[in-house]
Amino acid sequence: CVDEINTDALTTYDIEYIFILIRSKSVGNMIEVKIKDEDGEDYPAMIDLDSVIVNEQSQDNTISIADGSYNLVLRQPSLDDLIKISKGKVVTLSETLVNCIYQVYDSEQVYEFSEYTHKEKVDFVTQLNIQDVEKIKSFIDGAPKVSTIVKYTNKAGERKEVKVEGLQNFFT
C-alpha cells in the first residue's frame, strides 16, 4: 500500500527516476545507446536501467542574500513548475525563481513565500542583485540527476567509461 502522493510536487529527478524504474520493469532493464567518444565516433553501449541512481548532491538549500541581511530557503522546481514553463505560463527567469523560493527570513522573522501575492513575489525577485540571482540559479543547476556509468570499447580497442546523466541521455 502506498500513501497518497502529490505527483505535481515531485521534482524532475524524482519523476525521471520513477519513469526509468517503470521502463525497466515493464519493457526490460537493458537498453542500447550510442556514446560519442573523444575521437568523434559513436559507439554502441548497453545501459542496465537497474543500475541508474539519483546522485544526491549535498547542496545547502539556504542561501544568504542582500549581503547577509536575508536568507532564502529554496526548493527544486517541481513537475508542476516545469509544466507551467513548458506551456508558456512561465517565460521569464524571475517567474522561475519565484517558483523555487520557499521561505525568506532575517534575524527576526520568517516569511512564508506562499503567503504573498504573485506580484509581491515577482517584485521581490526582480529587486535581487545579479550575485543573488546567480546563487539561486546555481542551486537549481546543482539539482540531483539520474545517472549511471556506461562502459564501451572504442575502435582503438580502449575500454572506456562515461557517466550518463539525465533522462534524455538514456533514450537517445
Coordinates of N, CA and C in Angstrom, one line a residue:
C1 N 0.8 -1.2 0.0 CA 0.0 0.0 0.0 C 0.9 1.2 0.0
V2 N 0.5 2.2 -0.8 CA 1.3 3.4 -0.9 C 0.4 4.6 -0.4
D3 N 1.0 5.5 0.4 CA 0.3 6.7 0.8 C 0.1 7.5 -0.4
E4 N -0.9 8.4 -0.3 CA -1.2 9.3 -1.4 C 0.0 10.2 -1.6
I5 N 0.3 10.4 -2.9 CA 1.5 11.2 -3.3 C 1.0 12.3 -4.2
N6 N 1.4 13.5 -3.9 CA 1.1 14.7 -4.8 C 2.2 14.7 -5.9
T7 N 1.8 14.1 -7.0 CA 2.8 14.0 -8.1 C 3.2 15.3 -8.7
D8 N 2.4 16.3 -8.6 CA 2.7 17.7 -9.1 C 3.9 18.3 -8.3
A9 N 4.0 17.8 -7.0 CA 5.1 18.4 -6.1 C 6.4 17.6 -6.3
L10 N 6.4 16.5 -7.0 CA 7.7 15.8 -7.2 C 8.6 16.6 -8.0
T11 N 9.9 16.4 -7.8 CA 10.9 17.1 -8.5 C 11.1 16.4 -9.9
T12 N 11.8 17.0 -10.8 CA 12.1 16.4 -12.1 C 12.9 15.1 -11.9
Y13 N 13.9 15.1 -11.0 CA 14.7 13.9 -10.9 C 13.9 12.8 -10.2
D14 N 12.9 13.1 -9.4 CA 12.1 12.0 -8.9 C 11.3 11.4 -10.0
I15 N 10.7 12.2 -10.9 CA 9.9 11.8 -12.0 C 10.7 11.0 -13.0
E16 N 11.9 11.5 -13.3 CA 12.8 10.7 -14.2 C 13.1 9.4 -13.6
Y17 N 13.4 9.3 -12.3 CA 13.8 8.0 -11.7 C 12.6 7.1 -11.7
I18 N 11.4 7.5 -11.4 CA 10.2 6.7 -11.5 C 10.0 6.2 -12.9
F19 N 10.2 7.1 -13.9 CA 10.0 6.7 -15.3 C 11.0 5.6 -15.6
I20 N 12.2 5.7 -15.3 CA 13.2 4.7 -15.6 C 12.9 3.4 -14.9
L21 N 12.4 3.4 -13.6 CA 12.1 2.2 -12.9 C 10.9 1.5 -13.6
I22 N 9.9 2.3 -14.0 CA 8.7 1.7 -14.7 C 9.2 1.1 -16.0
R23 N 10.0 1.8 -16.8 CA 10.5 1.3 -18.1 C 11.3 0.0 -17.9
S24 N 12.1 0.0 -16.8 CA 12.9 -1.2 -16.5 C 12.1 -2.4 -16.2
K25 N 11.0 -2.2 -15.5 CA 10.2 -3.4 -15.1 C 9.2 -3.8 -16.1
S26 N 8.7 -2.8 -17.0 CA 7.7 -3.2 -18.0 C 8.2 -3.6 -19.3
V27 N 9.3 -3.1 -19.8 CA 9.9 -3.4 -21.1 C 11.1 -4.2 -21.0
G28 N 11.9 -4.0 -20.0 CA 13.2 -4.6 -19.8 C 14.2 -3.6 -19.3
N29 N 15.2 -4.1 -18.6 CA 16.1 -3.3 -17.9 C 17.3 -2.9 -18.8
M30 N 17.5 -3.5 -19.9 CA 18.7 -3.2 -20.7 C 18.2 -2.4 -22.0
I31 N 19.0 -1.3 -22.2 CA 18.8 -0.5 -23.4 C 20.1 -0.2 -24.1
E32 N 20.0 -0.1 -25.4 CA 21.2 0.2 -26.2 C 21.2 1.7 -26.5
V33 N 22.4 2.3 -26.3 CA 22.6 3.7 -26.6 C 23.8 3.9 -27.4
K34 N 24.0 5.1 -28.0 CA 25.2 5.4 -28.7 C 26.0 6.4 -27.8
I35 N 27.3 6.2 -27.6 CA 28.1 7.1 -26.9 C 29.1 7.7 -27.8
K36 N 29.2 9.0 -27.8 CA 30.2 9.8 -28.6 C 31.5 9.8 -27.9
D37 N 32.5 9.3 -28.5 CA 33.8 9.2 -28.0 C 34.6 10.5 -28.3
E38 N 35.8 10.6 -27.6 CA 36.6 11.8 -27.9 C 37.1 11.8 -29.3
D39 N 37.1 10.6 -30.0 CA 37.6 10.5 -31.4 C 36.5 11.0 -32.4
G40 N 35.3 11.4 -31.8 CA 34.3 11.9 -32.7 C 33.3 10.8 -33.2
E41 N 33.6 9.5 -32.9 CA 32.8 8.4 -33.4 C 31.8 8.1 -32.3
D42 N 30.6 7.5 -32.8 CA 29.6 7.0 -31.9 C 29.8 5.5 -31.8
Y43 N 29.7 5.0 -30.5 CA 29.9 3.6 -30.2 C 28.7 3.1 -29.5
P44 N 28.2 1.9 -29.8 CA 27.1 1.3 -29.1 C 27.5 0.9 -27.7
A45 N 26.6 1.0 -26.8 CA 26.8 0.6 -25.4 C 25.5 0.2 -24.8
M46 N 25.5 -0.6 -23.8 CA 24.3 -1.1 -23.1 C 24.2 -0.4 -21.7
I47 N 23.0 0.0 -21.4 CA 22.7 0.6 -20.1 C 21.8 -0.4 -19.3
D48 N 22.2 -0.7 -18.1 CA 21.3 -1.5 -17.3 C 20.5 -0.5 -16.4
L49 N 19.2 -0.3 -16.7 CA 18.4 0.7 -16.1 C 18.3 0.4 -14.6
D50 N 18.6 -0.8 -14.1 CA 18.5 -1.1 -12.7 C 19.8 -0.6 -12.0
S51 N 20.8 -0.1 -12.8 CA 22.0 0.5 -12.1 C 21.9 2.0 -12.0
V52 N 20.8 2.6 -12.6 CA 20.6 4.0 -12.5 C 20.3 4.4 -11.1
I53 N 21.0 5.5 -10.7 CA 20.7 6.1 -9.4 C 20.4 7.6 -9.5
V54 N 19.9 8.1 -8.4 CA 19.8 9.6 -8.3 C 21.0 10.0 -7.5
N55 N 21.9 10.7 -8.2 CA 23.1 11.1 -7.5 C 22.8 12.3 -6.6
E56 N 22.6 12.0 -5.4 CA 22.2 13.0 -4.4 C 23.5 13.9 -4.2
Q57 N 23.4 15.1 -4.5 CA 24.5 16.1 -4.3 C 24.2 16.8 -3.0
S58 N 25.2 16.9 -2.1 CA 24.9 17.6 -0.9 C 24.9 19.1 -1.2
Q59 N 23.8 19.6 -1.1 CA 23.6 21.0 -1.5 C 22.7 21.7 -0.4
D60 N 23.3 22.8 0.1 CA 22.5 23.6 1.1 C 21.4 24.3 0.4
N61 N 20.2 24.1 0.9 CA 19.0 24.8 0.2 C 18.8 26.2 0.8
T62 N 19.7 26.7 1.7 CA 19.6 28.0 2.2 C 20.7 28.9 1.7
I63 N 20.4 30.0 1.1 CA 21.4 30.9 0.7 C 21.2 32.3 1.3
S64 N 22.3 33.0 1.5 CA 22.3 34.3 2.1 C 22.2 35.3 0.9
I65 N 21.4 36.3 1.1 CA 21.3 37.4 0.1 C 21.4 38.7 0.7
A66 N 21.4 39.8 -0.1 CA 21.4 41.2 0.4 C 22.6 41.3 1.4
D67 N 23.7 40.9 1.1 CA 24.9 41.0 1.9 C 24.7 40.4 3.3
G68 N 23.9 39.3 3.4 CA 23.7 38.6 4.6 C 22.5 39.1 5.5
S69 N 21.8 40.1 5.0 CA 20.7 40.6 5.7 C 19.5 39.6 5.7
Y70 N 19.4 38.9 4.6 CA 18.3 37.9 4.5 C 18.8 36.6 4.0
N71 N 18.0 35.5 4.3 CA 18.3 34.2 3.8 C 17.1 33.7 3.1
L72 N 17.4 32.9 2.0 CA 16.3 32.3 1.3 C 16.4 30.8 1.5
V73 N 15.2 30.1 1.7 CA 15.2 28.7 1.8 C 14.6 28.3 0.4
L74 N 15.3 27.5 -0.3 CA 14.9 27.2 -1.7 C 14.4 25.8 -1.8
R75 N 13.7 25.5 -2.9 CA 13.3 24.1 -3.2 C 13.6 23.9 -4.7
Q76 N 13.8 22.7 -5.1 CA 14.0 22.4 -6.6 C 12.7 22.6 -7.3
P77 N 12.7 22.9 -8.6 CA 11.4 23.0 -9.3 C 10.7 21.7 -9.3
S78 N 9.4 21.8 -9.2 CA 8.6 20.6 -9.3 C 8.1 20.3 -10.7
L79 N 7.5 19.1 -10.8 CA 6.9 18.8 -12.1 C 5.8 19.9 -12.5
D80 N 5.0 20.3 -11.6 CA 4.1 21.3 -11.9 C 4.7 22.6 -12.4
D81 N 5.9 23.0 -11.8 CA 6.6 24.2 -12.3 C 7.0 24.0 -13.7
L82 N 7.6 22.8 -14.0 CA 8.0 22.5 -15.4 C 6.9 22.5 -16.4
I83 N 5.8 22.0 -16.0 CA 4.6 22.0 -16.9 C 4.2 23.5 -17.2
K84 N 4.2 24.3 -16.2 CA 3.9 25.7 -16.4 C 4.9 26.4 -17.4
I85 N 6.2 26.0 -17.2 CA 7.2 26.6 -18.1 C 7.0 26.1 -19.5
S86 N 6.7 24.8 -19.6 CA 6.6 24.2 -21.0 C 5.3 24.7 -21.7
K87 N 4.3 25.1 -20.9 CA 3.1 25.6 -21.6 C 3.2 27.1 -21.8
G88 N 4.3 27.7 -21.5 CA 4.5 29.1 -21.7 C 3.9 30.0 -20.6
K89 N 3.5 29.4 -19.5 CA 2.9 30.2 -18.4 C 4.0 30.9 -17.6
V90 N 5.2 30.3 -17.7 CA 6.4 30.9 -17.0 C 7.4 31.1 -18.1
V91 N 7.7 32.3 -18.4 CA 8.6 32.6 -19.5 C 9.8 33.4 -19.1
T92 N 9.8 33.9 -17.9 CA 11.0 34.7 -17.5 C 11.8 34.1 -16.4
L93 N 13.0 34.5 -16.2 CA 13.8 34.0 -15.2 C 13.2 34.3 -13.8
S94 N 12.7 35.5 -13.7 CA 12.1 35.9 -12.4 C 10.9 35.0 -12.0
E95 N 10.1 34.5 -13.0 CA 9.0 33.6 -12.8 C 9.5 32.3 -12.3
T96 N 10.6 31.8 -12.9 CA 11.2 30.5 -12.5 C 11.7 30.6 -11.1
L97 N 12.4 31.7 -10.8 CA 13.0 31.9 -9.4 C 11.9 32.0 -8.4
V98 N 10.8 32.6 -8.7 CA 9.7 32.7 -7.7 C 9.2 31.3 -7.3
N99 N 9.2 30.4 -8.3 CA 8.7 29.0 -8.0 C 9.7 28.3 -7.1
C100 N 10.9 28.7 -7.0 CA 11.9 28.0 -6.2 C 12.2 28.5 -4.8
I101 N 11.5 29.6 -4.5 CA 11.7 30.2 -3.1 C 10.6 29.7 -2.3
Y102 N 11.0 29.1 -1.1 CA 10.0 28.6 -0.2 C 9.8 29.5 1.0
Q103 N 10.9 30.0 1.5 CA 10.9 31.0 2.6 C 11.9 32.1 2.5
V104 N 11.7 33.2 3.1 CA 12.7 34.2 3.3 C 12.7 34.5 4.8
Y105 N 13.9 34.7 5.3 CA 14.0 35.0 6.7 C 15.1 35.9 7.0
D106 N 14.9 36.7 8.1 CA 16.0 37.6 8.6 C 16.2 37.2 10.0
S107 N 16.9 38.0 10.8 CA 17.3 37.7 12.2 C 16.0 37.7 13.1
E108 N 14.9 38.3 12.6 CA 13.8 38.4 13.5 C 12.5 37.7 13.0
Q109 N 12.4 37.4 11.8 CA 11.1 36.8 11.3 C 11.3 35.9 10.1
V110 N 10.4 34.9 10.0 CA 10.3 34.0 8.8 C 9.1 34.4 8.0
Y111 N 9.4 34.6 6.7 CA 8.3 35.0 5.8 C 8.0 33.8 4.8
E112 N 6.8 33.2 5.0 CA 6.4 32.1 4.1 C 6.1 32.7 2.7
F113 N 6.9 32.3 1.7 CA 6.7 32.9 0.4 C 5.4 32.6 -0.2
S114 N 4.7 31.5 0.2 CA 3.4 31.2 -0.4 C 2.3 32.1 0.1
E115 N 2.6 32.8 1.2 CA 1.6 33.7 1.7 C 1.5 35.1 1.0
Y116 N 2.4 35.3 0.1 CA 2.4 36.6 -0.6 C 1.8 36.5 -2.0
T117 N 1.3 37.6 -2.5 CA 0.7 37.6 -3.8 C 1.8 37.3 -4.9
H118 N 1.3 36.9 -6.0 CA 2.3 36.6 -7.1 C 3.1 37.9 -7.5
K119 N 2.4 39.0 -7.5 CA 3.0 40.3 -7.8 C 4.1 40.6 -6.8
E120 N 3.8 40.4 -5.5 CA 4.8 40.7 -4.4 C 6.0 39.8 -4.6
K121 N 5.8 38.5 -4.9 CA 6.9 37.6 -5.1 C 7.8 38.0 -6.3
V122 N 7.1 38.4 -7.4 CA 7.9 38.8 -8.6 C 8.6 40.1 -8.3
D123 N 8.0 41.0 -7.6 CA 8.7 42.3 -7.2 C 9.9 42.0 -6.3
F124 N 9.8 41.0 -5.4 CA 10.9 40.7 -4.5 C 12.0 40.1 -5.4
V125 N 11.7 39.2 -6.3 CA 12.8 38.5 -7.1 C 13.4 39.5 -8.0
T126 N 12.7 40.4 -8.6 CA 13.3 41.4 -9.6 C 14.1 42.4 -8.9
Q127 N 14.0 42.6 -7.6 CA 14.9 43.5 -6.9 C 16.2 42.9 -6.5
L128 N 16.4 41.6 -6.6 CA 17.6 40.9 -6.2 C 18.8 41.3 -7.2
N129 N 19.9 41.4 -6.6 CA 21.1 41.8 -7.4 C 21.6 40.5 -8.2
I130 N 22.4 40.7 -9.2 CA 22.9 39.7 -10.0 C 23.6 38.5 -9.3
Q131 N 24.3 38.9 -8.2 CA 25.0 37.8 -7.5 C 24.0 36.9 -6.7
D132 N 22.9 37.5 -6.2 CA 21.9 36.7 -5.5 C 21.2 35.8 -6.5
V133 N 20.9 36.4 -7.7 CA 20.2 35.6 -8.7 C 21.1 34.4 -9.1
E134 N 22.4 34.7 -9.3 CA 23.3 33.6 -9.6 C 23.4 32.5 -8.6
K135 N 23.2 32.9 -7.3 CA 23.2 31.9 -6.2 C 22.0 30.9 -6.4
I136 N 20.9 31.5 -6.7 CA 19.6 30.7 -6.9 C 19.8 29.8 -8.1
K137 N 20.3 30.4 -9.2 CA 20.5 29.6 -10.4 C 21.4 28.5 -10.2
S138 N 22.5 28.7 -9.4 CA 23.4 27.7 -9.1 C 22.8 26.5 -8.3
F139 N 21.9 26.9 -7.4 CA 21.2 25.9 -6.6 C 20.3 25.0 -7.6
I140 N 19.6 25.7 -8.5 CA 18.8 24.9 -9.4 C 19.6 24.0 -10.3
D141 N 20.7 24.6 -10.8 CA 21.6 23.8 -11.7 C 22.2 22.6 -11.0
G142 N 22.4 22.7 -9.7 CA 23.0 21.7 -8.9 C 22.1 20.6 -8.4
A143 N 20.9 20.6 -9.0 CA 19.9 19.5 -8.6 C 20.5 18.1 -8.9
P144 N 20.0 17.2 -8.0 CA 20.4 15.8 -8.3 C 20.0 15.4 -9.7
K145 N 20.6 14.4 -10.2 CA 20.3 13.9 -11.6 C 20.3 12.4 -11.6
V146 N 19.5 11.8 -12.4 CA 19.6 10.3 -12.6 C 20.9 10.1 -13.4
S147 N 21.6 9.1 -13.0 CA 22.9 8.8 -13.7 C 23.3 7.4 -13.5
T148 N 24.2 7.0 -14.4 CA 24.9 5.7 -14.3 C 26.2 5.7 -15.1
I149 N 27.1 4.8 -14.8 CA 28.3 4.7 -15.6 C 28.1 3.6 -16.7
V150 N 28.5 4.0 -17.9 CA 28.4 3.2 -19.1 C 29.8 2.8 -19.6
K151 N 30.0 1.6 -19.9 CA 31.3 1.1 -20.4 C 31.1 0.8 -21.9
Y152 N 32.2 1.1 -22.7 CA 32.2 0.8 -24.1 C 33.6 0.7 -24.5
T153 N 33.8 0.1 -25.7 CA 35.1 0.0 -26.3 C 35.2 0.8 -27.6
N154 N 36.2 1.6 -27.8 CA 36.3 2.4 -29.0 C 37.0 1.6 -30.1
K155 N 37.2 2.2 -31.3 CA 37.8 1.5 -32.4 C 39.3 1.2 -32.2
A156 N 39.9 1.9 -31.2 CA 41.3 1.6 -30.9 C 41.4 0.5 -29.9
G157 N 40.3 -0.1 -29.5 CA 40.3 -1.2 -28.5 C 40.4 -0.8 -27.1
E158 N 40.3 0.5 -26.9 CA 40.4 1.1 -25.5 C 39.0 0.9 -24.8
R159 N 39.1 0.3 -23.6 CA 37.8 0.2 -22.8 C 37.6 1.6 -22.1
K160 N 36.5 2.1 -22.2 CA 36.2 3.5 -21.7 C 34.9 3.4 -20.8
E161 N 34.9 4.4 -19.9 CA 33.7 4.6 -19.1 C 33.3 6.0 -19.2
V162 N 32.0 6.2 -19.2 CA 31.4 7.6 -19.3 C 30.2 7.6 -18.3
K163 N 30.0 8.7 -17.7 CA 28.9 9.0 -16.8 C 27.8 9.5 -17.7
V164 N 26.6 8.8 -17.7 CA 25.4 9.3 -18.4 C 24.5 9.9 -17.4
E165 N 24.0 11.1 -17.6 CA 23.1 11.8 -16.7 C 21.9 12.3 -17.5
G166 N 20.8 12.4 -16.8 CA 19.6 13.0 -17.3 C 18.8 12.0 -18.2
L167 N 17.5 12.0 -18.0 CA 16.6 11.1 -18.7 C 16.8 11.1 -20.2
Q168 N 17.0 12.3 -20.8 CA 17.1 12.3 -22.3 C 18.3 11.6 -22.8
N169 N 19.3 11.4 -22.0 CA 20.5 10.7 -22.5 C 20.4 9.2 -22.3
F170 N 19.4 8.7 -21.7 CA 19.2 7.2 -21.6 C 18.4 6.7 -22.8
F171 N 17.7 7.5 -23.5 CA 16.8 7.1 -24.5 C 17.1 7.8 -25.8
T172 N 18.4 8.0 -26.2 CA 18.7 8.6 -27.4 C 19.5 7.6 -28.3

